[in-house]
Tab-separated table of C-alpha atoms and ligand atoms in Angstrom:
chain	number	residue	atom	x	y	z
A	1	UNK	CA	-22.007	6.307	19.873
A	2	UNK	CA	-24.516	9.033	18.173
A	3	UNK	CA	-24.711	9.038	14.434
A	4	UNK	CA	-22.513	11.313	12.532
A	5	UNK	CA	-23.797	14.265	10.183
A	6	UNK	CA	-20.612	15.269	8.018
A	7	UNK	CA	-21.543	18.258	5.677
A	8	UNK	CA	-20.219	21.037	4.193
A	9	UNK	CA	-18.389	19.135	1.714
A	10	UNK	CA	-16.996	21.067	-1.588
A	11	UNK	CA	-16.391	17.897	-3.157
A	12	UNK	CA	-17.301	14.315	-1.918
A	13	UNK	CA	-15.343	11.475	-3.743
A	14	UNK	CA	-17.410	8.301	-3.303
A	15	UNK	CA	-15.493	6.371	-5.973
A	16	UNK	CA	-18.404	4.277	-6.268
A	17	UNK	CA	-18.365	2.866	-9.829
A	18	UNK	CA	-17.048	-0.510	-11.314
A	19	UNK	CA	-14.096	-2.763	-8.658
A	20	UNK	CA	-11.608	-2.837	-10.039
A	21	UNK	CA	-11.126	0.089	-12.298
A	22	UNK	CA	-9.589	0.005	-15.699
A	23	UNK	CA	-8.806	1.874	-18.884
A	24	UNK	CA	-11.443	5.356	-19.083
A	25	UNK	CA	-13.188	4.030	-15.766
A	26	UNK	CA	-10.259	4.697	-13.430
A	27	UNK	CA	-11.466	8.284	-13.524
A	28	UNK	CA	-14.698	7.784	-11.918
A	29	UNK	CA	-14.358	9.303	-8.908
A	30	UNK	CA	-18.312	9.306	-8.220
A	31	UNK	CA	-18.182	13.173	-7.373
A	32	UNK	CA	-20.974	14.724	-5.677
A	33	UNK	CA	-20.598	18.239	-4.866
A	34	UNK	CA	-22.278	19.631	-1.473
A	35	UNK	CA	-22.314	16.098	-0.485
A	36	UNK	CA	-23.360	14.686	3.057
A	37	UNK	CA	-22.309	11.394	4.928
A	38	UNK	CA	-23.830	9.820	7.351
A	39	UNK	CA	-21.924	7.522	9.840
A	40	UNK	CA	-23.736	5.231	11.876
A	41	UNK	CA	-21.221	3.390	14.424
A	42	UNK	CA	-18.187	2.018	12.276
A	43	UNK	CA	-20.426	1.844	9.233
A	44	UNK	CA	-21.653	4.383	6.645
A	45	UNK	CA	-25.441	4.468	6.876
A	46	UNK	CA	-25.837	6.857	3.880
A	47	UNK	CA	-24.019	9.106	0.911
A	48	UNK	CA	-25.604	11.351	-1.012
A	49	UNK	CA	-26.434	15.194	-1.867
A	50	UNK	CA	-26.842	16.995	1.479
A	51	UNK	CA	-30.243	18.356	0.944
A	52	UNK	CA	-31.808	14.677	1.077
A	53	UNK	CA	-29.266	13.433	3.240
A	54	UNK	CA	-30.342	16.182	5.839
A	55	UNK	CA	-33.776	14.906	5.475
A	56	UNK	CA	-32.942	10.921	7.028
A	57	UNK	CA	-34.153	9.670	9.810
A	58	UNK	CA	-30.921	9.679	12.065
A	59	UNK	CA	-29.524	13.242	10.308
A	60	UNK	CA	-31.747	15.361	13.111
A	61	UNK	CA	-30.599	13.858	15.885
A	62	UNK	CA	-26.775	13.330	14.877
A	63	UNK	CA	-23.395	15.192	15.756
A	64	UNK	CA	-22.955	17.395	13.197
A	65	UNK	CA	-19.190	18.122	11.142
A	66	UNK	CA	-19.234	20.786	9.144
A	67	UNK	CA	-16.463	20.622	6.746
A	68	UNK	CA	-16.316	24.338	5.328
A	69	UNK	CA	-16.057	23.242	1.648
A	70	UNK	CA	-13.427	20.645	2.291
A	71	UNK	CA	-12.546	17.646	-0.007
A	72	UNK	CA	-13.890	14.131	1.495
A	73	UNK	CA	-12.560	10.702	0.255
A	74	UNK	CA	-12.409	7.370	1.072
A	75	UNK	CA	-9.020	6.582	3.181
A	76	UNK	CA	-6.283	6.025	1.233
A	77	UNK	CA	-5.416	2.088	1.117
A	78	UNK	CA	-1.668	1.385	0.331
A	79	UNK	CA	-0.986	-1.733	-0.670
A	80	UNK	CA	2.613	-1.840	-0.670
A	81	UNK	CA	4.683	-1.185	2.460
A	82	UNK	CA	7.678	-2.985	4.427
A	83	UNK	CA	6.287	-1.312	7.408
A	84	UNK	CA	8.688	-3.007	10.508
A	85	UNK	CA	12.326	-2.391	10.012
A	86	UNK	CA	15.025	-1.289	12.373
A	87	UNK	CA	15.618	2.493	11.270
A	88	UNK	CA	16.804	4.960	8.625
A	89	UNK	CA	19.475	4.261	6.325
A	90	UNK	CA	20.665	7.753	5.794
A	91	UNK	CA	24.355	6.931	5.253
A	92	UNK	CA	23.458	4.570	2.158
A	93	UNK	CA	21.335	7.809	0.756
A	94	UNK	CA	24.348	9.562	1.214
A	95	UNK	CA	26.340	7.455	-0.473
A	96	UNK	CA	23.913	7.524	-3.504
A	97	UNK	CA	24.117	10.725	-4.373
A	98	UNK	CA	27.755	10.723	-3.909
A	99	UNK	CA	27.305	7.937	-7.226
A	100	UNK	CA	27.111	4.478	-5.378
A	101	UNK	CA	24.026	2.491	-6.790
A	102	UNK	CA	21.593	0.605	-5.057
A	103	UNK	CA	22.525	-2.668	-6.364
A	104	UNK	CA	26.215	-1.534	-5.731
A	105	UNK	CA	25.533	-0.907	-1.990
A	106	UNK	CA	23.657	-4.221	-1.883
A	107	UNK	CA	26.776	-5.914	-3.492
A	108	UNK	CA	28.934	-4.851	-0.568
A	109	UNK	CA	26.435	-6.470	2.177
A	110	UNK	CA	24.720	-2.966	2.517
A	111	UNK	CA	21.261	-2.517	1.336
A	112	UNK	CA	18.500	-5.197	2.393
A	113	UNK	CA	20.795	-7.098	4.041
A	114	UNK	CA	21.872	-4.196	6.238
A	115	UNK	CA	18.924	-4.075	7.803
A	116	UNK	CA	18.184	-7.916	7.938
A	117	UNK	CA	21.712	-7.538	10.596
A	118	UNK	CA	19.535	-4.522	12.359
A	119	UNK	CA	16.059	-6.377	12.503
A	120	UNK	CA	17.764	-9.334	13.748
A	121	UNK	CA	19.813	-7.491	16.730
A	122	UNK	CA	16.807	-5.178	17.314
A	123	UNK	CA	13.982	-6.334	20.329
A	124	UNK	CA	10.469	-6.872	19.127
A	125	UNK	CA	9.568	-4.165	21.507
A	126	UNK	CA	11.337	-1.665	20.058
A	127	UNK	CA	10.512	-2.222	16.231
A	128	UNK	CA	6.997	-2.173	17.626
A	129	UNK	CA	6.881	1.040	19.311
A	130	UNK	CA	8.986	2.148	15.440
A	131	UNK	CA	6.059	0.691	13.760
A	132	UNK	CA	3.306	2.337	16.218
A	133	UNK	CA	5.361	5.964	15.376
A	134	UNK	CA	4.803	5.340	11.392
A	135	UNK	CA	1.640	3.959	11.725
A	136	UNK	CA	0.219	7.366	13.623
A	137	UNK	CA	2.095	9.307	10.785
A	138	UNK	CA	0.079	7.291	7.698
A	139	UNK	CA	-3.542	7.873	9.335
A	140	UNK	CA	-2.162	11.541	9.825
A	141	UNK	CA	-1.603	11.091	6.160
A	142	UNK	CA	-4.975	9.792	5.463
A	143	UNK	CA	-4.230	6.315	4.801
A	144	UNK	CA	-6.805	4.280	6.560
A	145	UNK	CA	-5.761	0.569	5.557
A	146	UNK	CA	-2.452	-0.824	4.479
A	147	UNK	CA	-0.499	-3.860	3.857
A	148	UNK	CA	2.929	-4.755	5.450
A	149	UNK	CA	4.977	-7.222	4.475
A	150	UNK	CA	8.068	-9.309	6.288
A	151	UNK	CA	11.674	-9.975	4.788
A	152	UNK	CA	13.849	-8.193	7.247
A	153	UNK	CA	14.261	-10.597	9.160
A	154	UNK	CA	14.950	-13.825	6.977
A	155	UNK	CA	15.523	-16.596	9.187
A	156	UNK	CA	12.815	-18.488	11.186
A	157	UNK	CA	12.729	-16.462	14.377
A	158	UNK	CA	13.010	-13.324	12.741
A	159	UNK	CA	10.154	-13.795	10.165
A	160	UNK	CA	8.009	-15.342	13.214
A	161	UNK	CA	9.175	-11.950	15.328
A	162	UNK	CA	8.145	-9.660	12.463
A	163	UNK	CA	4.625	-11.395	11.711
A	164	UNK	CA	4.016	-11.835	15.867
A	165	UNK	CA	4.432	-7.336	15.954
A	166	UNK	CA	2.112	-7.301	13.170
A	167	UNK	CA	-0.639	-9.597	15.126
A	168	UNK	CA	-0.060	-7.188	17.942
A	169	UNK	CA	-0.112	-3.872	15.640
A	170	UNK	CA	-3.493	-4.825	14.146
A	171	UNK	CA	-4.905	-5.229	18.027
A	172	UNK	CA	-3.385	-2.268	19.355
A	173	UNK	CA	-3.920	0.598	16.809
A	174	UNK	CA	-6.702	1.564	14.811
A	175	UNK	CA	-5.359	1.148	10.811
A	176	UNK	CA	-6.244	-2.110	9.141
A	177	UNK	CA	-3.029	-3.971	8.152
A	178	UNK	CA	-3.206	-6.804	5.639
A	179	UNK	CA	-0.122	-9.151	5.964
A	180	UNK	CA	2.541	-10.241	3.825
A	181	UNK	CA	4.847	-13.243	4.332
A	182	UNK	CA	8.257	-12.188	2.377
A	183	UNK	CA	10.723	-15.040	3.509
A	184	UNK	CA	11.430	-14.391	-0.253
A	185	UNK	CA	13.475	-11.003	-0.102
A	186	UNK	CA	16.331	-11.622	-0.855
A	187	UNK	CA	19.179	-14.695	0.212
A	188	UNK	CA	20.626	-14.101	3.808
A	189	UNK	CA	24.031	-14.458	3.848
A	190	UNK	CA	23.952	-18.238	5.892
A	191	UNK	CA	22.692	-19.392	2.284
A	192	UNK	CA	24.587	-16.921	-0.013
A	193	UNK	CA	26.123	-20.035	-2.034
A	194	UNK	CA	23.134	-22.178	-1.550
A	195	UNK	CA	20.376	-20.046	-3.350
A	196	UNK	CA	17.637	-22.621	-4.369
A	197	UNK	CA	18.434	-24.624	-1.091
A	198	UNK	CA	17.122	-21.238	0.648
A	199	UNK	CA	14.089	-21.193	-1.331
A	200	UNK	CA	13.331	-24.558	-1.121
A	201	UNK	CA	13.357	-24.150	2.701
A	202	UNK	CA	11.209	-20.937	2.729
A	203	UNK	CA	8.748	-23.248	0.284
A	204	UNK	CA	8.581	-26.544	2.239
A	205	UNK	CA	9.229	-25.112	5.717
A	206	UNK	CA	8.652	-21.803	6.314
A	207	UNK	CA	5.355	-21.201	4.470
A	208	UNK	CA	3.056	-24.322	5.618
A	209	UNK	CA	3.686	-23.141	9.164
A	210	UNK	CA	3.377	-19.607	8.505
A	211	UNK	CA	-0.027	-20.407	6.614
A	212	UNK	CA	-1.336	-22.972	9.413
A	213	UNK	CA	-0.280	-20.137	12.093
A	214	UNK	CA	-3.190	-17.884	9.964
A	215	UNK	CA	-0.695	-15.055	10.798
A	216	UNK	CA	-0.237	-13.766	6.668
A	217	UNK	CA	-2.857	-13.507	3.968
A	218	UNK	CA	-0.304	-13.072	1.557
A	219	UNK	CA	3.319	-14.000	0.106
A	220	UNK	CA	5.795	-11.775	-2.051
A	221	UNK	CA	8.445	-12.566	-3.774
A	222	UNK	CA	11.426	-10.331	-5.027
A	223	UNK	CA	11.804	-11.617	-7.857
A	224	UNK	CA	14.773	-9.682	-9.961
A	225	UNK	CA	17.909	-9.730	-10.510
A	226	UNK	CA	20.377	-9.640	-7.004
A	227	UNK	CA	17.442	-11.383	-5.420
A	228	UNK	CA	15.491	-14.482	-7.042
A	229	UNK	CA	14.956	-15.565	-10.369
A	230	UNK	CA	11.490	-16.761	-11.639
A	231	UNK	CA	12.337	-20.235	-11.081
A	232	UNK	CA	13.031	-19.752	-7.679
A	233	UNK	CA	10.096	-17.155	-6.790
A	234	UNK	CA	7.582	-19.653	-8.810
A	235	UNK	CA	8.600	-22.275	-6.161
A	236	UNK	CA	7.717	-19.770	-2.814
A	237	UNK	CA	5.186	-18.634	-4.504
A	238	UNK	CA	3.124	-22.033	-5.688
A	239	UNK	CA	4.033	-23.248	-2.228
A	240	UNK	CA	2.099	-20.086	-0.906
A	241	UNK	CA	-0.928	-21.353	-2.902
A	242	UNK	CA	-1.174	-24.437	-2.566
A	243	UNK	CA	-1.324	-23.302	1.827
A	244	UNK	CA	-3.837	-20.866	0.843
A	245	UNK	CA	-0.921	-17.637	0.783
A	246	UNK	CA	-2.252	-15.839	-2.369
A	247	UNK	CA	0.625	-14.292	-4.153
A	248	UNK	CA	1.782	-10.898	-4.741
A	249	UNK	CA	5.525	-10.190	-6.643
A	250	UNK	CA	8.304	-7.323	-6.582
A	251	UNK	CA	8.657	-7.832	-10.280
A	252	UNK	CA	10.954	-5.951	-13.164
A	253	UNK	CA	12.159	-3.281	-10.319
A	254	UNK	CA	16.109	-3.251	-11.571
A	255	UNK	CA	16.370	-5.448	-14.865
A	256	UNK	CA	13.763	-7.517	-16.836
A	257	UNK	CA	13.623	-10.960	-15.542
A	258	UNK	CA	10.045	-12.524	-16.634
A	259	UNK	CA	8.637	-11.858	-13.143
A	260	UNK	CA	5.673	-9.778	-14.840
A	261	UNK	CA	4.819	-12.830	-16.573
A	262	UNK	CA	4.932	-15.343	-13.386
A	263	UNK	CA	2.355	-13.036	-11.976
A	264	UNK	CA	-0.217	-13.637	-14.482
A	265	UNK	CA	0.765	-17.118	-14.486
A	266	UNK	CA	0.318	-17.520	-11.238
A	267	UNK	CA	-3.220	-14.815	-11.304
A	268	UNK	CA	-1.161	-13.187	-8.464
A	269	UNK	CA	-3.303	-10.343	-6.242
A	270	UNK	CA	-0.425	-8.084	-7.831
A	271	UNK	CA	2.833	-7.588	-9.348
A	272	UNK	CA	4.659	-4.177	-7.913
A	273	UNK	CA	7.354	-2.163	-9.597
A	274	UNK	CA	7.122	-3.062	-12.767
A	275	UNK	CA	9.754	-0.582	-13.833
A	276	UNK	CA	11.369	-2.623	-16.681
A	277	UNK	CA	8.183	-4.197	-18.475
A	278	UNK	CA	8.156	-4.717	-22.315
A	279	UNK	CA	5.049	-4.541	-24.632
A	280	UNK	CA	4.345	-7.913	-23.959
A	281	UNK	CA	4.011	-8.128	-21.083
A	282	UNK	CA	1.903	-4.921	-20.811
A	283	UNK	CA	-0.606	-6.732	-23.379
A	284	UNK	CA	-0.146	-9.845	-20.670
A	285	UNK	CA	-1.123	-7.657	-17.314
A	286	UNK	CA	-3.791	-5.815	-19.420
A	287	UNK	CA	-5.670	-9.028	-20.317
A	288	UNK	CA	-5.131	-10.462	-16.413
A	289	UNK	CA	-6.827	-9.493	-13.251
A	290	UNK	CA	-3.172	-9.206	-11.518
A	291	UNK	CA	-3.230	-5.330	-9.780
A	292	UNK	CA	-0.048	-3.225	-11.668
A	293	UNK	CA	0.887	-1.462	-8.625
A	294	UNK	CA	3.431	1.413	-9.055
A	295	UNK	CA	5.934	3.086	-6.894
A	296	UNK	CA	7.043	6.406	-7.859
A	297	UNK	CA	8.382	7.281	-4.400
A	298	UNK	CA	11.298	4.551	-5.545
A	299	UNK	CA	12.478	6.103	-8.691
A	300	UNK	CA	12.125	9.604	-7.039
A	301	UNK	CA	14.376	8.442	-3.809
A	302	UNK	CA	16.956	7.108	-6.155
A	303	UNK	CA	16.784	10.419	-7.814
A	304	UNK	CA	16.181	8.643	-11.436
A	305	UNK	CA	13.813	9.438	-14.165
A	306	UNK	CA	10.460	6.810	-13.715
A	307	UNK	CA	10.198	4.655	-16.206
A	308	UNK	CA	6.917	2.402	-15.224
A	309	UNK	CA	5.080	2.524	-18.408
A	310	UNK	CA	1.739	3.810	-16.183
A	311	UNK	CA	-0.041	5.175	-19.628
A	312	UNK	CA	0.396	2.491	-21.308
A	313	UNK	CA	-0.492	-0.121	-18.758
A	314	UNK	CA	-4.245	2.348	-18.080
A	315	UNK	CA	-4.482	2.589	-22.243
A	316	UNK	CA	-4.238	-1.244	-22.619
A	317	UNK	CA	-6.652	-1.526	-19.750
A	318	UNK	CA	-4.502	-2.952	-16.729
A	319	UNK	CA	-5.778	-2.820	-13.159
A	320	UNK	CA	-3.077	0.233	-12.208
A	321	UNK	CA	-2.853	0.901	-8.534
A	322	UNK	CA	-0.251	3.089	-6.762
A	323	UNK	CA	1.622	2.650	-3.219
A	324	UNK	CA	4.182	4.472	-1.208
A	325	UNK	CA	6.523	1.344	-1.066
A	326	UNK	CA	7.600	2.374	2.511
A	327	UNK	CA	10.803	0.801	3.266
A	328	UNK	CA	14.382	1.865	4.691
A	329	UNK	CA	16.234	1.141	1.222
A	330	UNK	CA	13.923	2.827	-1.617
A	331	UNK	CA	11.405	4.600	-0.389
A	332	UNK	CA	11.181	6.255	2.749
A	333	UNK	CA	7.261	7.652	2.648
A	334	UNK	CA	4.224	7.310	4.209
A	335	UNK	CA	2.447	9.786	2.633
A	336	UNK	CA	-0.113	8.935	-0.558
A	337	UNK	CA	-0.182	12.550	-1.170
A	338	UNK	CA	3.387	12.803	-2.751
A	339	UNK	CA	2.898	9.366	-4.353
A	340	UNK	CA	-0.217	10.814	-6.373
A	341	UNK	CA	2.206	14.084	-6.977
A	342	UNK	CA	4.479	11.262	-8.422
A	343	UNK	CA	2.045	9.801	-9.982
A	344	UNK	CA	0.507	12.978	-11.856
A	345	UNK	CA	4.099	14.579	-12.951
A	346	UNK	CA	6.107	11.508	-12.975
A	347	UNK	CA	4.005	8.911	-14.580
A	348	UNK	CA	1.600	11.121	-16.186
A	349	UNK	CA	-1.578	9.956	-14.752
A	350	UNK	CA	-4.163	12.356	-14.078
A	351	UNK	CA	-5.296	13.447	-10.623
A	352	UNK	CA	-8.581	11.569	-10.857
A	353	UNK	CA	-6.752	8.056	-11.920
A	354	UNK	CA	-4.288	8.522	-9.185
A	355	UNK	CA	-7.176	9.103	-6.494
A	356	UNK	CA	-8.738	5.812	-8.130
A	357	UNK	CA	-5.001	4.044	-7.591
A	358	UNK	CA	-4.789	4.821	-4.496
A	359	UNK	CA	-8.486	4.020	-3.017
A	360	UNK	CA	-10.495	1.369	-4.711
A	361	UNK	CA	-8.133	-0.438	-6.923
A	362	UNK	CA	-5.798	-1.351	-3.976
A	363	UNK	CA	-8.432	-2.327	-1.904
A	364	UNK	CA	-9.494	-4.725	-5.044
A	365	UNK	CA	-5.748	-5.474	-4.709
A	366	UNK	CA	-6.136	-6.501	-1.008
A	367	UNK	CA	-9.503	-8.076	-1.577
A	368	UNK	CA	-10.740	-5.425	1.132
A	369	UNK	CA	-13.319	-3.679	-1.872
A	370	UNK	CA	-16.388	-4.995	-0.037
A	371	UNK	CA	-15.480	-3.473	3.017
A	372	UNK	CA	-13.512	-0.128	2.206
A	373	UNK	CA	-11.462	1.660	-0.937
A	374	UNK	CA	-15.217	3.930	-1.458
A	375	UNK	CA	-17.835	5.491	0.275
A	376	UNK	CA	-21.022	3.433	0.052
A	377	UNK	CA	-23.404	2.435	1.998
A	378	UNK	CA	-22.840	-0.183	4.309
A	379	UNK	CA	-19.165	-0.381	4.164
A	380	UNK	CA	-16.613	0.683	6.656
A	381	UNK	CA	-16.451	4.792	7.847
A	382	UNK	CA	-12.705	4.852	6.682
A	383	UNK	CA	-12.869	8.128	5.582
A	384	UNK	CA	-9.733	10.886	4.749
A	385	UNK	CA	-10.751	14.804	4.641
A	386	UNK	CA	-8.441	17.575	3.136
A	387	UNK	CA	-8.147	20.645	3.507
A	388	UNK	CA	-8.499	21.328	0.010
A	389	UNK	CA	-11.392	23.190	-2.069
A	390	UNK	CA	-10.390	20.806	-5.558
A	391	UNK	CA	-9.384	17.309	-5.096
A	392	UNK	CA	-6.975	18.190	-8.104
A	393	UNK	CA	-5.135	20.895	-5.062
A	394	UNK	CA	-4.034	17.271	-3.241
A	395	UNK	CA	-1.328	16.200	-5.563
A	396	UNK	CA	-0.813	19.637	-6.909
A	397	UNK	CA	0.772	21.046	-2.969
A	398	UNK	CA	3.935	18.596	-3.226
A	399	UNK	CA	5.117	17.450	-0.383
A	400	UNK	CA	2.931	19.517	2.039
A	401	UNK	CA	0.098	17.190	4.502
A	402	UNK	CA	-2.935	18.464	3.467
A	403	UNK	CA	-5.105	15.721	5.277
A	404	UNK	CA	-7.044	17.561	7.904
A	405	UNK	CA	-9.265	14.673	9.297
A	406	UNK	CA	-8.572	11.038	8.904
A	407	UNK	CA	-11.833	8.532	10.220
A	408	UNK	CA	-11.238	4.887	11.013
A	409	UNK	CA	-14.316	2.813	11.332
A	410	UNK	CA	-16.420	6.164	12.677
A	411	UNK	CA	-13.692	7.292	14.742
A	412	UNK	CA	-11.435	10.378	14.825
A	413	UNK	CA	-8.167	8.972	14.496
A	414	UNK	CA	-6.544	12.551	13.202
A	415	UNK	CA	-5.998	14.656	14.741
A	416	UNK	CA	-5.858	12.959	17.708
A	417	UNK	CA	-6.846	16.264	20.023
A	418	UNK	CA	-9.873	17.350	19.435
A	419	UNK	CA	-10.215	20.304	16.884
V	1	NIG	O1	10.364	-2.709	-2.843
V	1	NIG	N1	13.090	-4.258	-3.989
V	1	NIG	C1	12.988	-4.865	-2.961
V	1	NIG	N2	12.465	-4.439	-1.820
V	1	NIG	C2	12.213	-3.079	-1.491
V	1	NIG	C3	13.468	-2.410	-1.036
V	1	NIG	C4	13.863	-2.900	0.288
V	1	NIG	C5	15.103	-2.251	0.842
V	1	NIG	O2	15.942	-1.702	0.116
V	1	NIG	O3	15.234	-2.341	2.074
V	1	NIG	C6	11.521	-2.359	-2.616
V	1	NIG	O4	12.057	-1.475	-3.298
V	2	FE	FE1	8.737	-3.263	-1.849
């Protein structure tokens, strides 16, 4: 493969600066304005202003892109997704804004457990070739890397089926997916009166093969209230340790429940949602290296105000990263670009914190920062370009795909015809 000459930048976003951000620093966006890259193979060979870029050994004989003043980042990385799982559920949306609640849905066997029924009817085949579909749509998106995570399935064969089309996903398409074992969703209805029998089974069973397997890196918990409580999730969780399974937690989503608290207990990668958090526990998260991921596209689907406490996690000094959450049940997205929009209106973070949530401080989140989340030399060509003059214009065009080019490891992966 020739090296690569990208130019013609109006704004380059290197987001090189301290991993992981917090407080003031999770503005640096390490802006350099008529900035060049150069891409040798998968790798970026150099970053910098375009005049001495130019000037490299490499930059005369490479392809050259000229970008027209567009806005150059590093590919998003979202760290949050329940990527495999058996279609829509439109009706339940439907019923919501006819006044049903979430939690009321999932009272009636709806919700999560709706599609646990699906998943578990549903060939691997075909959840694959779902997957594949959303997978093209998030690079088209500009999302280079993300995590996926199981808990559809939530019996033996169904977990194994789930992490088996992730194996295959990660050798068949280009994005990077990290992978999450989530056993610990919520109870399937074979255990509905036997609660801590189920997580004692997904702790003793389940997770030592899963770990010996090598096929997750991680293990979640939903820990809150209509799933586990902190006893329980503490049990999956340690077990996920002590195998090597580093944890990560849906924590304070619906009601407060201590889950925040586990995760600093247990220095979890992250603790997601995070809705419901006191003072305390801000003070707690702020002092810890746990990852505060939020997920606006939740609150937003649900059509209620967002109460994640994002300003006052960043002013305390928390490690705040942001993720689209995609899942059939609360938030049907695969596109960063709304969740910064979120972010910005919803939350009140600015622009240049959001870009920092949604780049460097999930990949410190997926322990992926030496290897993408910013453009530096030597790491990964995971690059997102927009068609955008001001990276302030990408959360500030709602809903509309700005992402005009989106590089995996050197390669055009969006559009896929050639512009
Ligand atoms: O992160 N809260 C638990 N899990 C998902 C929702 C899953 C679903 O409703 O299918 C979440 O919001
Ligand atoms: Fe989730």
């Amino acid at each position: 493969m020739p090296d690569w000459l990208i130019t013609g930048c109006s704004e380059l976003l290197t987001l090189r600066g301290p991993i992981p951000r917090r407080g003031r620093a999770l503005r640096e966006l390490g802006i350099i304005r008529d900035g060049a890259i150069l891409v040798r193979d998968d790798r970026i060979a150099a970053v910098g202003p375009r005049r001495r870029i130019e000037r490299l050994r490499g930059a005369r004989r490479a392809e050259k892109l000229n970008l027209d003043g567009r806005v150059v980042l590093p590919g998003f990385v979202d760290s949050h997704t329940h990527l495999i799982f058996p279609g829509s559920r439109a009706a339940e949306y439907e019923q919501r804004i006819a006044g049903a609640t979430y939690e009321q849905i999932a009272k009636s066997g709806g919700g999560i457990l709706s599609s646990v029924r699906k998943l578990r009817a549903a060939s691997a085949a075909d959840l694959k070739s779902q997957a594949h579909k959303h997978l093209r749509s998030f690079a088209a998106h500009g999302t280079t890397t993300l995590e996926a995570k199981t808990g559809y399935g939530l019996d033996f064969a169904n977990e194994l089926k789930t992490l088996e089309i992730m194996r295959e996903l990660r050798l068949e398409q280009p994005l990077d997916i990290a992978t999450t074992f989530m056993g610990g969703h919520v109870v399937p209805p074979e255990y509905r009166k036997r609660p801590n029998d189920y997580a004692d089974l997904v702790a003793r069973i389940w997770i030592p093969y899963v770990a010996r397997t090598g096929l997750a890196q991680y293990c979640d918990v939903f820990c809150d209230r209509g799933a586990f409580n902190v006893r329980q999730a503490e049990h999956i969780l340690a077990a996920g340790l002590v195998c090597g399974l580093t944890p990560r937690i849906h924590a304070e989503q619906l009601a407060h429940t201590g889950a925040a608290r586990l995760a600093v207990k247990l220095r979890a990668a992250s603790a997601d949602h995070l809705e419901k958090i006191n003072t305390a526990d801000i003070k707690a998260l702020a002092k810890s290296d746990v990852v505060c991921t939020l997920l606006p596209g939740c609150c937003f689907h649900h059509g209620i105000p967002h109460d994640a406490p994002a300003r006052e996690l960043i002013d305390a000094g928390a490690i705040v990263a942001l993720a689209t959450d995609f899942n059939p049940g609360t938030s049907p997205t695969v596109n960063m670009q709304m969740i910064l929009s979120l972010a910005c209106t919803q939350l009140r973070m600015t622009p240049a914190e959001a870009i920092v949530a949604a780049t460097i401080n999930p990949a410190f989140s997926l322990r992926r920062n030496q290897r993408t989340g910013s453009l530096e030399p030597g790491k990964i060509a995971d690059i997102a370009i927009f068609d955008v003059a001001d990276y302030r214009e990408i959360p500030y065009y709602f809903g509309v795909n700005t992402c005009w080019m989106t590089i995996k490891r050197g390669a055009i992966i969006h559009p896929r015809q050639p512009i």
